[in-house]
Amino acid sequence: MLFVELLVPKGMFDEWERRVLAGRLTARRLLSAGDGTTAAADPGVMDLLDSLSHVVVREEEVWIAGGTLLDTPLDGSRAPCYVVNVIVGLWGKEMSEHLVSRITAELAEAEGRPEPNAVVNVISLPEGGYGLRGRVWRSSDFLALIEDSKTGPVEETPDGMVVDPVCGATVPLAEAVLLKRDGQTYGFCCPHCRGHFVRESSAAGAS
C-alpha cells in the first residue's frame, strides 16, 4: 500500500544506521496510533497494510542542497539531510498530512532534534493506477480486502469512540464520518469507508 523511499547523501549513515531508519518508516509504524492523534487500526488490517508496503533507503552519490554540495563523511560534522518519497497506492490526499507529520517525527526522534532537515513528498496514484497480484486494484477492491482482514478490536471501545464497521479503526466519535440508517448511527474513519458501507449494505438489501 505504501512505497517509502528515503534518500540520504552518500556517507551520511553507515549500514546499521540506514537499517534503523528504514525500520522507523514501515507502514505499521507510520499508520499506527502511536502519536495519539490517529485512528487505532484493527490488528488484522494493520498486518495487511504492512504486508503490502515497502521501505528502501538509497545513498545518493551527488547531492546539492541550497547550492552546496553535500559531501559528508561519517564523522557527524554535518546535520543529516533527507528526502522521503512516499507513493500511496490510494487515498494519498487523505493521508498526506498524517504521513508528513509522522515521517518528520520519526526522523526527528532518530536524530534527537525537533526539526530535521527533511523534505517529504506524498505521491498519490490515480484510481486504477495500482497493480497487485497481476491486476489493477481499485478503491472498492482494497476496501473489500481490508474488510475481510479485520480481526476485531483487542480492547473494549472506550467512551466517546466508535469502531468503523468497514476497516475496524477506532476513531473519536466527534471526528467520525457519521451515517444514520435504520435507527442506528455508524461512525467511519473516512468518507471512503462510509461509501463502501452504503454500497455494500444497499447491494445486500437488494439481493
PDB file of C-alpha atoms in Angstrom, residues 62-71 78 81 117:
ATOM      1  CA  VAL A  62      25.930  13.552  -5.743  1.00  0.00           C
ATOM      2  CA  TRP A  63      23.650  15.798  -3.686  1.00  0.00           C
ATOM      3  CA  ILE A  64      23.425  19.572  -3.946  1.00  0.00           C
ATOM      4  CA  ALA A  65      21.127  21.361  -1.499  1.00  0.00           C
ATOM      5  CA  GLY A  66      20.831  25.120  -1.339  1.00  0.00           C
ATOM      6  CA  GLY A  67      23.682  25.416  -3.811  1.00  0.00           C
ATOM      7  CA  THR A  68      26.015  23.427  -1.554  1.00  0.00           C
ATOM      8  CA  LEU A  69      27.478  20.028  -2.399  1.00  0.00           C
ATOM      9  CA  LEU A  70      26.743  17.666   0.484  1.00  0.00           C
ATOM     10  CA  ASP A  71      29.933  15.628   0.662  1.00  0.00           C
ATOM     11  CA  ARG A  78      27.134  17.949   9.312  1.00  0.00           C
ATOM     12  CA  CYS A  81      19.609  15.777   5.208  1.00  0.00           C
ATOM     13  CA  ASN A 117      16.225  18.798   7.514  1.00  0.00           C
TER      14      ASN A 117
END
